[in-house]
Coordinates of C-alpha atoms in Angstrom, one line a residue:
Chain A
M1 CA -0.1 0.1 0.2
R2 CA 1.2 3.2 -0.9
I3 CA 0.6 6.3 1.9
E4 CA -1.0 8.9 0.2
Q5 CA -1.2 11.8 3.2
H6 CA 1.4 11.9 5.6
P7 CA 1.2 14.2 9.0
I8 CA 5.2 15.8 7.5
L9 CA 6.0 14.2 4.8
D10 CA 4.7 14.6 1.0
F11 CA 5.8 12.5 -1.6
K12 CA 6.3 13.8 -5.1
R13 CA 6.2 10.3 -7.2
G14 CA 7.0 9.9 -11.0
N15 CA 5.3 8.7 -14.2
K16 CA 3.0 5.8 -13.6
I17 CA 5.1 2.6 -15.4
H18 CA 4.1 -1.1 -15.5
F19 CA 6.9 -4.4 -15.3
T20 CA 6.2 -7.9 -14.7
F21 CA 7.0 -9.5 -11.3
D22 CA 7.2 -13.5 -12.9
G23 CA 5.4 -12.8 -15.4
K24 CA 2.7 -10.9 -13.9
E25 CA 2.1 -7.4 -14.3
V26 CA 2.7 -4.8 -11.5
F27 CA 2.8 -0.9 -11.6
G28 CA 5.4 1.7 -10.0
Y29 CA 6.4 4.7 -10.4
E30 CA 9.5 7.1 -12.0
G31 CA 12.4 7.1 -9.5
E32 CA 11.9 4.7 -7.4
T33 CA 13.3 1.2 -6.4
I34 CA 12.1 -1.9 -7.6
S35 CA 11.2 -3.7 -4.4
A36 CA 9.2 -0.4 -3.0
A37 CA 7.3 -1.0 -6.1
L38 CA 6.9 -4.3 -5.5
H39 CA 6.4 -3.9 -1.6
A40 CA 3.6 -1.6 -2.5
S41 CA 1.8 -4.3 -4.4
D42 CA 2.2 -6.6 -0.9
I43 CA 5.0 -8.5 -2.8
V44 CA 6.8 -9.7 -0.6
K45 CA 8.8 -12.8 -1.4
L46 CA 11.0 -11.8 -3.9
S47 CA 13.1 -15.4 -4.4
E48 CA 14.2 -18.6 -2.9
S49 CA 17.4 -19.3 -1.0
F50 CA 19.4 -21.6 -3.0
R51 CA 20.2 -24.4 -1.0
T52 CA 16.8 -25.1 1.1
H53 CA 14.5 -22.9 -1.0
R54 CA 13.3 -20.6 1.5
P55 CA 11.5 -18.3 1.0
R56 CA 13.9 -14.8 0.8
G57 CA 12.4 -11.3 1.4
L58 CA 14.0 -7.2 1.6
F59 CA 16.3 -7.1 4.4
C60 CA 18.4 -3.5 4.7
A61 CA 17.5 -2.1 2.0
I62 CA 20.7 -0.4 1.4
G63 CA 22.1 -2.2 -1.1
H64 CA 24.4 -4.3 1.8
C65 CA 22.8 -7.6 2.6
S66 CA 22.1 -9.3 -0.2
S67 CA 18.9 -10.8 0.5
C68 CA 16.6 -9.1 -1.9
L69 CA 19.1 -10.6 -5.1
M70 CA 16.4 -11.0 -8.1
T71 CA 17.0 -11.7 -11.9
V72 CA 16.4 -8.2 -13.9
D73 CA 15.6 -8.1 -17.5
G74 CA 17.7 -11.9 -17.5
I75 CA 20.7 -9.8 -15.5
P76 CA 20.8 -12.2 -12.6
N77 CA 21.6 -10.8 -8.8
V78 CA 20.3 -7.4 -9.1
R79 CA 20.1 -6.0 -5.5
I80 CA 16.4 -4.8 -6.4
C81 CA 16.6 -2.3 -3.1
V82 CA 18.7 -0.1 -5.2
T83 CA 18.2 -0.6 -8.6
N84 CA 14.9 1.9 -9.8
V85 CA 11.7 0.3 -11.8
K86 CA 11.5 1.7 -15.6
D87 CA 8.5 0.9 -17.9
G88 CA 8.8 -2.3 -19.7
M89 CA 11.2 -4.5 -16.7
I90 CA 11.2 -8.1 -16.7
V91 CA 11.9 -9.0 -13.0
E92 CA 11.6 -12.6 -12.0
S93 CA 12.4 -14.4 -8.7
Q94 CA 15.5 -15.8 -8.6
K95 CA 15.7 -19.5 -7.1
P96 CA 19.1 -21.0 -8.1
R97 CA 22.5 -18.8 -7.4
G98 CA 22.2 -17.1 -10.8
G99 CA 24.2 -18.2 -13.5
I100 CA 26.7 -16.4 -16.4
V101 CA 24.6 -14.8 -18.8
Chain B
M1 CA 43.4 9.7 -13.1
I2 CA 41.5 12.5 -11.1
K3 CA 44.1 14.2 -8.8
T4 CA 42.0 15.9 -5.8
D5 CA 43.1 17.6 -2.1
L6 CA 40.4 15.6 -0.5
L7 CA 38.0 12.8 -1.5
V8 CA 34.9 12.1 0.5
V9 CA 33.6 8.7 0.6
G10 CA 29.5 8.8 1.4
A11 CA 27.6 11.8 1.8
G12 CA 25.5 11.2 5.0
P13 CA 25.7 13.9 7.7
A14 CA 29.3 12.8 8.5
G15 CA 30.8 12.8 4.8
M16 CA 28.1 16.3 3.9
A17 CA 29.6 18.2 7.3
A18 CA 33.4 17.1 6.3
S19 CA 33.2 18.0 2.7
I20 CA 31.5 21.6 3.7
S21 CA 34.1 22.5 6.3
A22 CA 36.8 21.8 4.2
A23 CA 35.2 23.2 0.9
K24 CA 34.7 26.5 2.9
N25 CA 38.7 26.6 3.9
G26 CA 39.6 26.6 -0.1
I27 CA 40.3 22.4 -0.5
N28 CA 39.0 21.2 -3.7
V29 CA 36.9 17.9 -2.8
I30 CA 35.3 14.9 -4.6
L31 CA 32.8 13.6 -2.2
L32 CA 31.4 10.5 -3.3
E33 CA 27.9 9.0 -2.6
E34 CA 27.4 5.1 -3.9
N35 CA 22.9 6.0 -3.6
E36 CA 22.0 8.3 -6.4
R37 CA 21.2 11.2 -3.6
V38 CA 22.6 12.5 -0.9
G39 CA 21.6 13.2 2.9
G40 CA 22.3 9.1 4.4
Q41 CA 19.8 8.1 7.1
L42 CA 18.6 12.0 7.6
I43 CA 16.7 11.4 4.5
K44 CA 14.3 9.3 6.3
Q45 CA 14.3 11.2 9.2
T46 CA 11.1 13.1 10.2
H47 CA 11.6 14.1 14.0
R48 CA 13.3 17.1 15.2
F49 CA 17.2 16.8 16.3
F50 CA 18.2 16.5 19.7
G51 CA 21.5 18.5 20.4
S52 CA 22.9 21.9 20.3
Q53 CA 20.9 24.3 19.1
K54 CA 24.3 25.8 17.0
E55 CA 24.4 22.2 15.4
H56 CA 20.9 22.2 13.4
A57 CA 19.1 20.7 16.9
G58 CA 15.2 21.4 16.3
I59 CA 15.2 20.9 12.9
R60 CA 14.2 17.9 11.5
G61 CA 16.4 15.5 9.8
I62 CA 14.8 15.6 6.5
H63 CA 15.5 19.3 6.3
I64 CA 18.8 18.9 7.9
A65 CA 19.6 17.1 4.4
E66 CA 18.1 19.7 2.5
D67 CA 19.9 22.4 4.2
L68 CA 23.4 20.6 3.8
K69 CA 22.7 19.5 -0.1
K70 CA 22.4 23.6 -1.2
E71 CA 25.4 24.3 1.0
I72 CA 27.6 21.7 -0.7
E73 CA 25.8 22.6 -4.2
S74 CA 27.3 26.1 -3.2
Y75 CA 30.9 25.2 -3.4
K76 CA 32.4 25.1 -6.5
N77 CA 35.2 23.7 -5.2
I78 CA 33.1 20.0 -4.0
E79 CA 32.3 17.9 -6.8
L80 CA 29.8 15.4 -6.1
M81 CA 29.6 11.8 -7.6
L82 CA 26.2 10.0 -7.1
S83 CA 25.7 6.2 -7.7
A84 CA 29.4 5.8 -7.2
T85 CA 30.8 3.1 -5.5
L86 CA 34.3 3.1 -3.7
M87 CA 35.8 -0.7 -4.7
G88 CA 39.2 -0.6 -3.7
I89 CA 42.3 1.4 -1.8
Y90 CA 45.8 0.4 -3.0
E91 CA 49.4 0.9 -1.9
D92 CA 49.9 3.3 -4.1
G93 CA 47.0 5.6 -2.7
I94 CA 45.1 5.0 -5.7
F95 CA 41.2 4.7 -4.8
T96 CA 39.0 3.1 -7.3
V97 CA 35.6 3.8 -7.9
L98 CA 32.7 2.2 -10.0
K99 CA 30.5 4.5 -11.7
D100 CA 27.8 3.5 -14.5
D101 CA 29.9 0.3 -15.3
K102 CA 33.2 2.2 -15.7
M103 CA 36.1 2.4 -13.0
I104 CA 37.8 5.3 -12.1
K105 CA 40.9 6.3 -10.0
I106 CA 41.2 9.0 -8.1
K107 CA 44.5 9.9 -6.4
P108 CA 43.7 12.3 -3.3
E109 CA 45.8 14.1 -1.2
K110 CA 43.7 13.2 1.9
T111 CA 40.6 11.1 2.1
I112 CA 38.0 10.9 5.2
M113 CA 35.7 7.6 5.6
A114 CA 32.2 8.4 6.7
T115 CA 30.6 5.2 5.0
G116 CA 28.1 5.0 8.1
A117 CA 26.8 1.9 9.5
F118 CA 25.3 -1.8 9.2
E119 CA 21.9 -3.3 11.0
K120 CA 22.7 -5.9 13.1
Y121 CA 20.6 -9.1 13.3
L122 CA 19.4 -10.9 15.6
L123 CA 19.1 -15.1 16.0
F124 CA 15.5 -16.6 16.2
E125 CA 13.9 -19.1 14.4
N126 CA 12.4 -18.3 11.7
N127 CA 14.2 -14.8 11.5
D128 CA 14.7 -15.7 7.3
L129 CA 11.3 -14.9 7.0
P130 CA 10.3 -12.2 4.4
G131 CA 8.9 -9.7 6.9
I132 CA 11.5 -9.3 8.7
Y133 CA 13.5 -6.0 8.4
G134 CA 15.7 -3.9 9.6
A135 CA 14.8 -1.0 11.2
G136 CA 16.5 1.4 8.2
A137 CA 14.9 -0.5 5.5
V138 CA 11.1 -0.3 6.9
Q139 CA 11.7 4.0 7.3
T140 CA 13.1 3.7 3.8
L141 CA 9.9 2.2 2.4
M142 CA 7.8 4.2 4.6
N143 CA 9.9 7.8 4.4
I144 CA 11.6 7.5 0.9
N145 CA 9.0 5.6 -1.1
G146 CA 6.0 6.2 0.6
V147 CA 5.4 2.6 1.1
L148 CA 3.8 0.6 3.7
P149 CA 6.0 -1.9 4.5
A150 CA 3.4 -3.4 6.4
K151 CA -0.3 -3.1 8.6
K152 CA 1.2 -4.2 11.9
V153 CA 4.4 -4.5 13.0
L154 CA 6.2 -5.4 16.1
M155 CA 9.4 -3.8 17.3
I156 CA 12.4 -5.2 18.5
G157 CA 14.8 -3.1 20.3
S158 CA 14.0 -0.1 22.3
G159 CA 17.1 2.1 21.7
N160 CA 16.4 5.8 19.9
I161 CA 15.6 3.9 16.5
G162 CA 13.4 1.7 17.6
L163 CA 11.7 4.2 19.4
I164 CA 11.7 6.8 16.8
V165 CA 10.9 4.3 14.2
S166 CA 7.8 2.5 15.3
Y167 CA 6.3 6.5 15.9
Q168 CA 7.0 7.1 12.5
L169 CA 5.3 4.1 11.4
M170 CA 2.0 5.0 13.6
Q171 CA 2.4 8.7 11.6
A172 CA 2.2 6.8 8.3
G173 CA -0.8 5.0 9.7
V174 CA 0.6 1.6 10.7
E175 CA -0.1 0.0 14.1
I176 CA 2.4 -1.2 16.1
A177 CA 2.1 -4.2 18.1
G178 CA 4.7 -3.8 20.8
V179 CA 8.1 -2.6 21.1
I180 CA 10.2 -6.1 22.7
E181 CA 13.0 -4.6 25.0
A182 CA 15.6 -8.2 26.3
S183 CA 17.0 -5.4 28.8
N184 CA 14.7 -4.3 31.5
K185 CA 14.8 -1.3 30.9
I186 CA 14.3 1.3 27.6
G187 CA 17.3 1.8 25.9
G188 CA 16.5 5.3 24.2
Y189 CA 15.3 8.5 25.5
M190 CA 12.8 8.4 27.7
V191 CA 10.6 11.4 25.8
H192 CA 11.0 9.1 23.0
A193 CA 9.8 6.6 25.1
A194 CA 6.7 8.6 26.3
K195 CA 6.0 10.0 23.0
L196 CA 4.9 6.0 21.9
K197 CA 2.9 5.2 25.6
R198 CA 0.7 8.1 24.8
L199 CA 0.3 6.8 21.6
G200 CA -0.7 3.2 23.3
V201 CA 2.1 1.8 22.6
P202 CA 3.2 -1.6 24.7
I203 CA 6.8 -1.5 25.8
Y204 CA 7.5 -4.7 27.0
T205 CA 11.1 -4.8 28.7
S206 CA 12.7 -7.7 29.8
H207 CA 10.7 -9.6 27.0
T208 CA 12.5 -11.5 23.6
I209 CA 11.2 -12.8 20.9
E210 CA 11.7 -16.2 20.6
K211 CA 10.5 -17.2 17.2
A212 CA 8.6 -15.7 14.3
I213 CA 5.6 -17.6 12.9
G214 CA 4.3 -17.9 9.1
N215 CA 5.8 -20.2 6.3
E216 CA 6.1 -17.8 2.9
R217 CA 6.1 -14.1 5.4
V218 CA 5.6 -12.9 8.9
E219 CA 2.0 -14.4 10.0
G220 CA 3.3 -13.5 13.5
A221 CA 5.6 -13.7 16.6
L222 CA 6.3 -16.0 19.8
L223 CA 7.9 -13.6 22.2
H224 CA 8.5 -14.8 26.4
K225 CA 9.5 -13.6 29.4
L226 CA 13.3 -12.8 30.3
D227 CA 14.6 -13.3 34.5
S228 CA 17.1 -11.3 35.8
N229 CA 19.7 -13.3 34.3
W230 CA 18.5 -13.0 30.3
N231 CA 17.2 -16.1 30.4
K232 CA 13.8 -17.4 29.3
I233 CA 10.9 -17.8 32.2
E234 CA 9.2 -21.3 31.2
G235 CA 5.7 -21.1 30.6
S236 CA 5.6 -17.7 29.6
E237 CA 5.8 -17.7 25.6
F238 CA 2.8 -15.9 24.4
E239 CA 2.1 -15.8 20.9
I240 CA 1.5 -11.7 18.9
D241 CA -0.3 -11.3 15.6
C242 CA 1.7 -9.3 13.4
D243 CA 2.7 -9.1 9.4
C244 CA 6.2 -7.6 10.3
I245 CA 8.9 -7.8 12.8
C246 CA 11.1 -4.6 12.3
L247 CA 14.9 -4.8 14.0
A248 CA 16.1 -2.2 15.3
V249 CA 18.8 -4.1 17.6
G250 CA 21.7 -1.7 16.7
L251 CA 24.5 -1.1 13.7
S252 CA 27.7 -2.0 13.3
P253 CA 30.0 0.5 11.6
L254 CA 30.9 -0.1 7.8
T255 CA 34.6 -0.6 8.1
D256 CA 34.8 -3.4 5.3
I257 CA 37.2 -0.8 3.1
L258 CA 39.2 0.5 6.1
F259 CA 40.1 -3.7 6.7
Q260 CA 40.9 -3.6 3.3
S261 CA 43.4 -0.5 3.5
G262 CA 45.5 -2.5 6.2
C263 CA 44.0 0.3 9.1
A264 CA 44.5 -0.8 12.6
V265 CA 41.2 -1.6 13.8
K266 CA 39.9 -3.1 17.5
Y267 CA 36.6 -5.2 18.5
L268 CA 34.8 -2.4 21.0
P269 CA 30.7 -3.6 21.4
E270 CA 30.2 -0.4 22.8
L271 CA 30.8 1.6 19.8
G272 CA 29.1 -1.0 17.5
G273 CA 31.8 -3.7 16.3
Y274 CA 35.0 -3.4 14.7
V275 CA 36.2 0.0 15.0
P276 CA 39.5 1.9 13.5
Y277 CA 41.9 3.2 15.8
R278 CA 42.2 7.1 15.0
D279 CA 43.9 10.4 17.0
E280 CA 42.0 13.4 18.4
H281 CA 41.1 14.6 14.7
L282 CA 39.8 11.5 13.5
E283 CA 43.1 10.5 11.6
T284 CA 43.8 6.8 11.7
S285 CA 46.7 4.8 11.7
I286 CA 47.0 5.4 8.1
K287 CA 48.4 8.7 7.5
G288 CA 46.0 10.9 5.0
L289 CA 43.1 9.1 6.0
Y290 CA 40.6 9.8 8.1
V291 CA 37.2 8.5 9.8
A292 CA 34.0 10.0 10.7
G293 CA 30.7 9.5 11.8
D294 CA 29.3 6.0 12.0
V295 CA 31.8 3.9 10.8
S296 CA 34.1 5.7 13.7
G297 CA 31.4 4.4 16.4
I298 CA 28.0 4.0 16.3
E299 CA 26.6 7.6 17.7
E300 CA 24.0 10.2 17.0
A301 CA 24.1 12.1 14.0
T302 CA 24.4 15.3 15.6
G303 CA 28.1 13.5 16.5
A304 CA 28.7 12.1 13.1
M305 CA 28.5 15.9 11.7
V306 CA 30.6 17.6 14.4
E307 CA 33.5 14.8 13.8
G308 CA 33.0 15.5 10.1
E309 CA 33.3 19.2 10.8
I310 CA 36.7 18.3 12.4
A311 CA 38.0 15.7 10.4
G312 CA 37.4 18.2 7.3
L313 CA 39.0 21.2 9.1
H314 CA 42.0 19.5 10.1
V315 CA 42.1 18.7 6.3
A316 CA 42.4 21.6 5.3
G317 CA 44.6 23.1 8.6
T318 CA 47.2 20.3 7.6
L319 CA 46.9 21.4 4.0
K320 CA 46.6 25.4 4.6
Q321 CA 48.9 25.8 7.7
D322 CA 46.5 28.2 8.9
D323 CA 46.6 28.4 12.8
K324 CA 42.3 29.7 12.6
I325 CA 41.1 26.6 11.2
F326 CA 43.2 25.0 14.5
E327 CA 41.4 27.7 16.6
R328 CA 37.8 26.6 15.5
I329 CA 38.9 22.2 15.6
K330 CA 39.1 23.5 19.4
E331 CA 35.7 24.5 19.4
M332 CA 34.4 21.7 17.3
K333 CA 36.0 19.2 20.0
E334 CA 34.2 21.1 23.0
E335 CA 31.1 20.5 21.4
L336 CA 31.7 16.7 20.8
R337 CA 33.2 16.4 24.0
S338 CA 30.2 18.2 25.8
L339 CA 27.6 16.1 23.4
R340 CA 29.2 12.9 24.9
A341 CA 29.2 14.4 28.6
G342 CA 26.0 13.3 30.3
P343 CA 24.5 9.8 31.1
V344 CA 23.4 9.2 27.4
G345 CA 26.8 9.1 26.5
H346 CA 28.5 6.8 28.8
K347 CA 28.5 3.7 25.9
I348 CA 30.6 6.3 23.4
R349 CA 33.2 7.2 26.4
E350 CA 34.0 4.0 27.5
G351 CA 34.2 2.7 23.5
L352 CA 36.7 5.3 23.7
S353 CA 38.7 4.8 26.6
K354 CA 38.9 1.2 25.8
L355 CA 40.4 1.8 21.9
Y356 CA 43.0 3.9 23.5
D357 CA 43.7 1.2 26.7
E358 CA 42.5 3.5 29.4
I359 CA 40.9 2.4 32.3
Y360 CA 37.5 3.5 32.2
V361 CA 36.0 5.2 35.1
E362 CA 32.0 5.3 35.1
E363 CA 31.7 9.1 35.9
D364 CA 28.9 11.4 34.4
E365 CA 29.8 14.6 34.8
F366 CA 26.0 15.0 34.3
P367 CA 24.8 12.6 36.8
E368 CA 20.7 12.4 37.0
V369 CA 19.0 15.2 38.7
Y370 CA 15.3 13.0 39.3
D371 CA 15.5 9.2 39.6
I372 CA 14.2 7.9 36.4
E373 CA 14.3 4.0 37.2
F374 CA 10.4 3.8 36.7
F375 CA 10.0 6.1 33.6
R376 CA 12.6 3.6 32.2
K377 CA 11.0 0.3 32.9
T378 CA 7.8 1.8 32.0
G379 CA 8.1 4.5 29.7
T380 CA 6.0 6.7 31.7
P381 CA 7.4 8.8 34.2
S382 CA 6.9 8.3 37.8
E383 CA 4.3 10.2 39.9
E384 CA 7.2 11.6 42.1
N385 CA 9.2 12.7 39.1
L386 CA 6.1 14.3 37.9
K387 CA 5.5 16.4 41.3
A388 CA 8.7 17.7 40.8
V389 CA 8.1 19.6 38.2
M390 CA 4.8 20.7 38.6
P391 CA 4.2 24.9 39.2
D392 CA 2.5 25.5 43.0
E393 CA -1.3 25.7 43.5
E394 CA -0.9 29.3 43.4
R395 CA 0.7 29.8 40.0
L396 CA -1.7 27.0 38.4
N397 CA -4.7 29.0 39.6
K398 CA -2.6 32.3 37.8
G399 CA -3.3 31.6 34.6
P400 CA -2.0 29.1 31.7
V401 CA 2.0 28.1 32.4
A402 CA 4.5 25.6 30.9
V403 CA 5.0 22.1 32.0
T404 CA 8.1 20.7 30.8
E405 CA 7.8 17.1 31.6
C406 CA 11.7 16.1 30.9
F407 CA 13.6 14.3 33.3
Q408 CA 16.4 11.9 31.8
R409 CA 19.6 14.4 30.9
I410 CA 20.1 14.2 27.3
P411 CA 22.5 16.5 25.0
C412 CA 19.8 18.7 23.8
D413 CA 18.6 23.0 24.1
P414 CA 16.1 23.9 22.0
C415 CA 13.3 24.9 24.3
V416 CA 15.8 27.5 26.0
Y417 CA 16.1 29.4 22.6
S418 CA 12.7 29.2 21.8
C419 CA 11.2 31.0 24.8
P420 CA 10.5 34.8 23.5
Y421 CA 10.1 35.8 27.7
N422 CA 13.4 34.1 28.6
A423 CA 11.3 31.8 30.6
I424 CA 13.4 29.1 30.6
K425 CA 16.1 29.2 32.4
P426 CA 19.3 28.9 30.0
F427 CA 21.8 26.5 30.3
E428 CA 25.9 26.0 31.3
D429 CA 25.8 22.9 29.2
M430 CA 23.5 21.6 26.9
N431 CA 23.0 18.2 28.8
E432 CA 21.1 20.3 31.8
L433 CA 17.6 19.8 32.2
P434 CA 15.0 22.8 31.1
E435 CA 14.1 25.0 34.2
V436 CA 10.6 26.8 33.5
I437 CA 10.7 30.3 35.8
F438 CA 7.1 30.0 36.5
E439 CA 6.9 34.0 37.1
K440 CA 7.8 34.9 33.6
C441 CA 6.0 32.1 31.6
I442 CA 2.9 33.3 30.5
G443 CA 2.0 30.1 28.6
C444 CA 1.9 31.0 25.5
G445 CA 2.9 27.6 23.9
I446 CA 6.0 28.2 21.5
C447 CA 8.0 26.2 23.6
V448 CA 5.3 23.3 23.4
G449 CA 6.1 22.9 19.5
K450 CA 10.0 23.5 19.2
C451 CA 11.0 20.8 22.0
P452 CA 12.2 17.5 20.0
G453 CA 10.7 15.5 22.6
L454 CA 7.5 16.7 22.6
A455 CA 7.4 16.8 26.3
I456 CA 6.3 20.3 27.2
F457 CA 2.4 21.2 27.6
V458 CA 0.7 24.1 29.0
L459 CA -1.8 24.2 31.8
N460 CA -4.3 26.2 32.7
K461 CA -6.1 24.8 35.5
N462 CA -8.9 27.6 35.3
Y463 CA -10.3 27.7 32.4
S464 CA -13.9 27.6 33.3
E465 CA -15.3 27.0 36.6
T466 CA -15.2 23.3 36.1
T467 CA -12.5 22.9 33.3
S468 CA -8.9 23.1 32.4
T469 CA -7.3 23.3 29.2
V470 CA -4.4 21.3 28.1
T471 CA -1.8 22.6 25.3
L472 CA 0.3 19.8 23.7
P473 CA 1.7 18.8 20.4
Y474 CA 0.2 16.8 18.0
E475 CA 1.4 15.7 14.7
F476 CA -0.8 13.0 13.3
L477 CA -3.5 13.1 10.7
P478 CA -6.0 13.9 10.7
K479 CA -5.6 17.2 12.1
P480 CA -8.4 18.1 15.0
A481 CA -11.3 20.2 14.0
K482 CA -11.7 23.7 16.4
E483 CA -14.4 23.0 18.6
S484 CA -15.2 19.0 17.8
I485 CA -15.4 16.8 20.5
V486 CA -12.2 14.3 20.4
D487 CA -11.1 11.5 22.9
V488 CA -8.8 12.8 25.5
L489 CA -5.8 10.2 26.2
D490 CA -3.1 10.1 29.6
R491 CA 0.5 9.4 29.4
S492 CA -0.4 5.7 28.2
G493 CA -2.2 6.4 26.0
A494 CA -5.8 5.2 27.9
K495 CA -9.0 7.1 26.8
I496 CA -9.5 9.2 30.3
C497 CA -12.7 11.7 29.3
E498 CA -13.8 13.7 26.0
G499 CA -12.7 16.7 25.5
K500 CA -13.4 19.9 23.0
I501 CA -10.8 21.7 20.6
I502 CA -10.4 25.0 21.9
R503 CA -7.2 26.3 19.5
I504 CA -5.2 24.8 17.1
L505 CA -1.8 26.4 15.8
D506 CA -0.6 24.8 12.6
G507 CA 1.0 27.9 10.8
K508 CA 4.5 27.5 8.6
A509 CA 6.1 28.6 11.9
Q510 CA 4.7 24.9 13.6
D511 CA 6.5 23.1 10.8
K512 CA 3.6 20.2 10.5
T513 CA 3.9 20.1 14.6
S514 CA 0.3 21.6 15.4
I515 CA -0.3 23.3 18.7
V516 CA -3.7 22.0 19.8
T517 CA -5.6 23.5 22.8
V518 CA -8.0 20.7 24.5
E519 CA -10.6 21.3 27.2
V520 CA -10.7 18.9 29.8
P521 CA -12.7 17.7 33.3
K522 CA -10.8 19.9 35.8
E523 CA -9.8 16.5 37.4
F524 CA -7.9 15.8 34.4
Y525 CA -5.2 18.4 33.8
N526 CA -3.0 17.0 35.0
Q527 CA -3.6 13.4 33.4
A528 CA -4.5 14.5 29.8
R529 CA -1.7 14.4 27.2
N530 CA -2.8 13.3 23.9
I531 CA -6.0 13.6 21.5
K532 CA -7.4 10.9 19.3
V533 CA -9.3 12.5 16.6
V534 CA -12.8 10.5 16.5
L535 CA -14.1 10.1 13.4

């Protein structure tokens, strides 16, 4: 869910854009991260751990913990918490470790 | 290869302050920032800062970030490189930076590392479930992206970050299931805890999390009580509903790159983990390599800015051989000493003395004035505490008067400067507690909106035959309408009566902290401390 009214902050959002998450269409706004757009659509399970396949979500949101690595436009291991969403982007949850492109 | 006088790594509060203080003295600076914007954690801080009026106190973190950004942009000798990540420090003094998928080489005369910190983790069953976030991540989603991280959050940790982020979540419209603290005392500032309690948020001291409940995402948590030896009390387990568990269990300095550079470090839990050795001007064991801010030990942002300024000035003073600059350093060192001098600074003082292999003597320059043990256990001040700051009957009967419910010594002084009638006694040191000079106070309420801890209230006991008014700060939506009837809450957030809104000040000067005056039955003047708008 997005915050529409806030007692202290004003949010200036960019143009509305669309991208896909595991084939499903999701919308976001220019200037926000992929993780923010996914959370706004209540998508919190981003991928799975590569050995035991436990669900993985966001943790640090500053690009340091590697919990949110996903495949974006075919490139594996993208830190979606520090990567901005773009129109037409293909975002996929990453089950294996991510191979060489 | 790019040559420069000074390379600053990280554009958070410390890095920005360092760049400005060096640039001001004619030093050419390259400021690196791995994010696409400057500000570090400041841009997520919607609360007013503590500290000294001279150093941004009383201003919201987001506005401090804007001010520093403008100042940086005004210097032609600061080159800001955004979305640029430092990759390595080489023996020949070359720094490699990744920007736009290209490697840039920079050779600076001096470097200030202001890389900040990283969130600590906590061990419990299922701690890897989606929905378990660091407090910084929750702030990023909510205060930068404007996205709610969840509907109901369980906060782990009652340090300042846990308390502040809980309050911010409430402002964004998220419910707080509770704040959990393993220690028998609340860790953060009492004023932050009191703010949360007034909203009715339960703070569970001597409790810890045993397990996160859920399969694909967080659906709840299993908690239990701890005894005085931090062991589980068998049979005390209980479940709590939540869809997010927020970890605010401390920060670790981001020293990875300092390790790589070969800089001497030491493990000091008081400072958050591995921290670099440095002298009083923040220069590390590697000559010309400085640190500032959380990377040198976890502290408040105010301290980070002062450290940044000291490091930046020392670089300028050394390169320019200017005595005037060294004079300014002396002042800033005194400022830093004062920030750390009170009871809440003892951890940093202990850590620093261990860093220099000194024997630490726990001796507060400013011992607590009040017994705040009850306050620290519960988040609400004791009856004795409250009695101590209450004016006598005669003064209460005379008309409106300010009461400062500020009982813990923290480095903070904006209230003193806020009063146009000089009715708050001037401080000799910012760790002092406010003292209202009741004869001078006219009860105007200006201080109510200026106190970063939202701990000042104006009481008008004899508003009418049967009613009193209480003036309080209010930072939530919807704002109450004049003449409307609202629920009136006590210091623990419980409803005690209904009240009528008499006045609401919500202009530019209030900067979104509304000053609300509510009329209550006379018997509640000393209990009414919050309102809830009923729709």
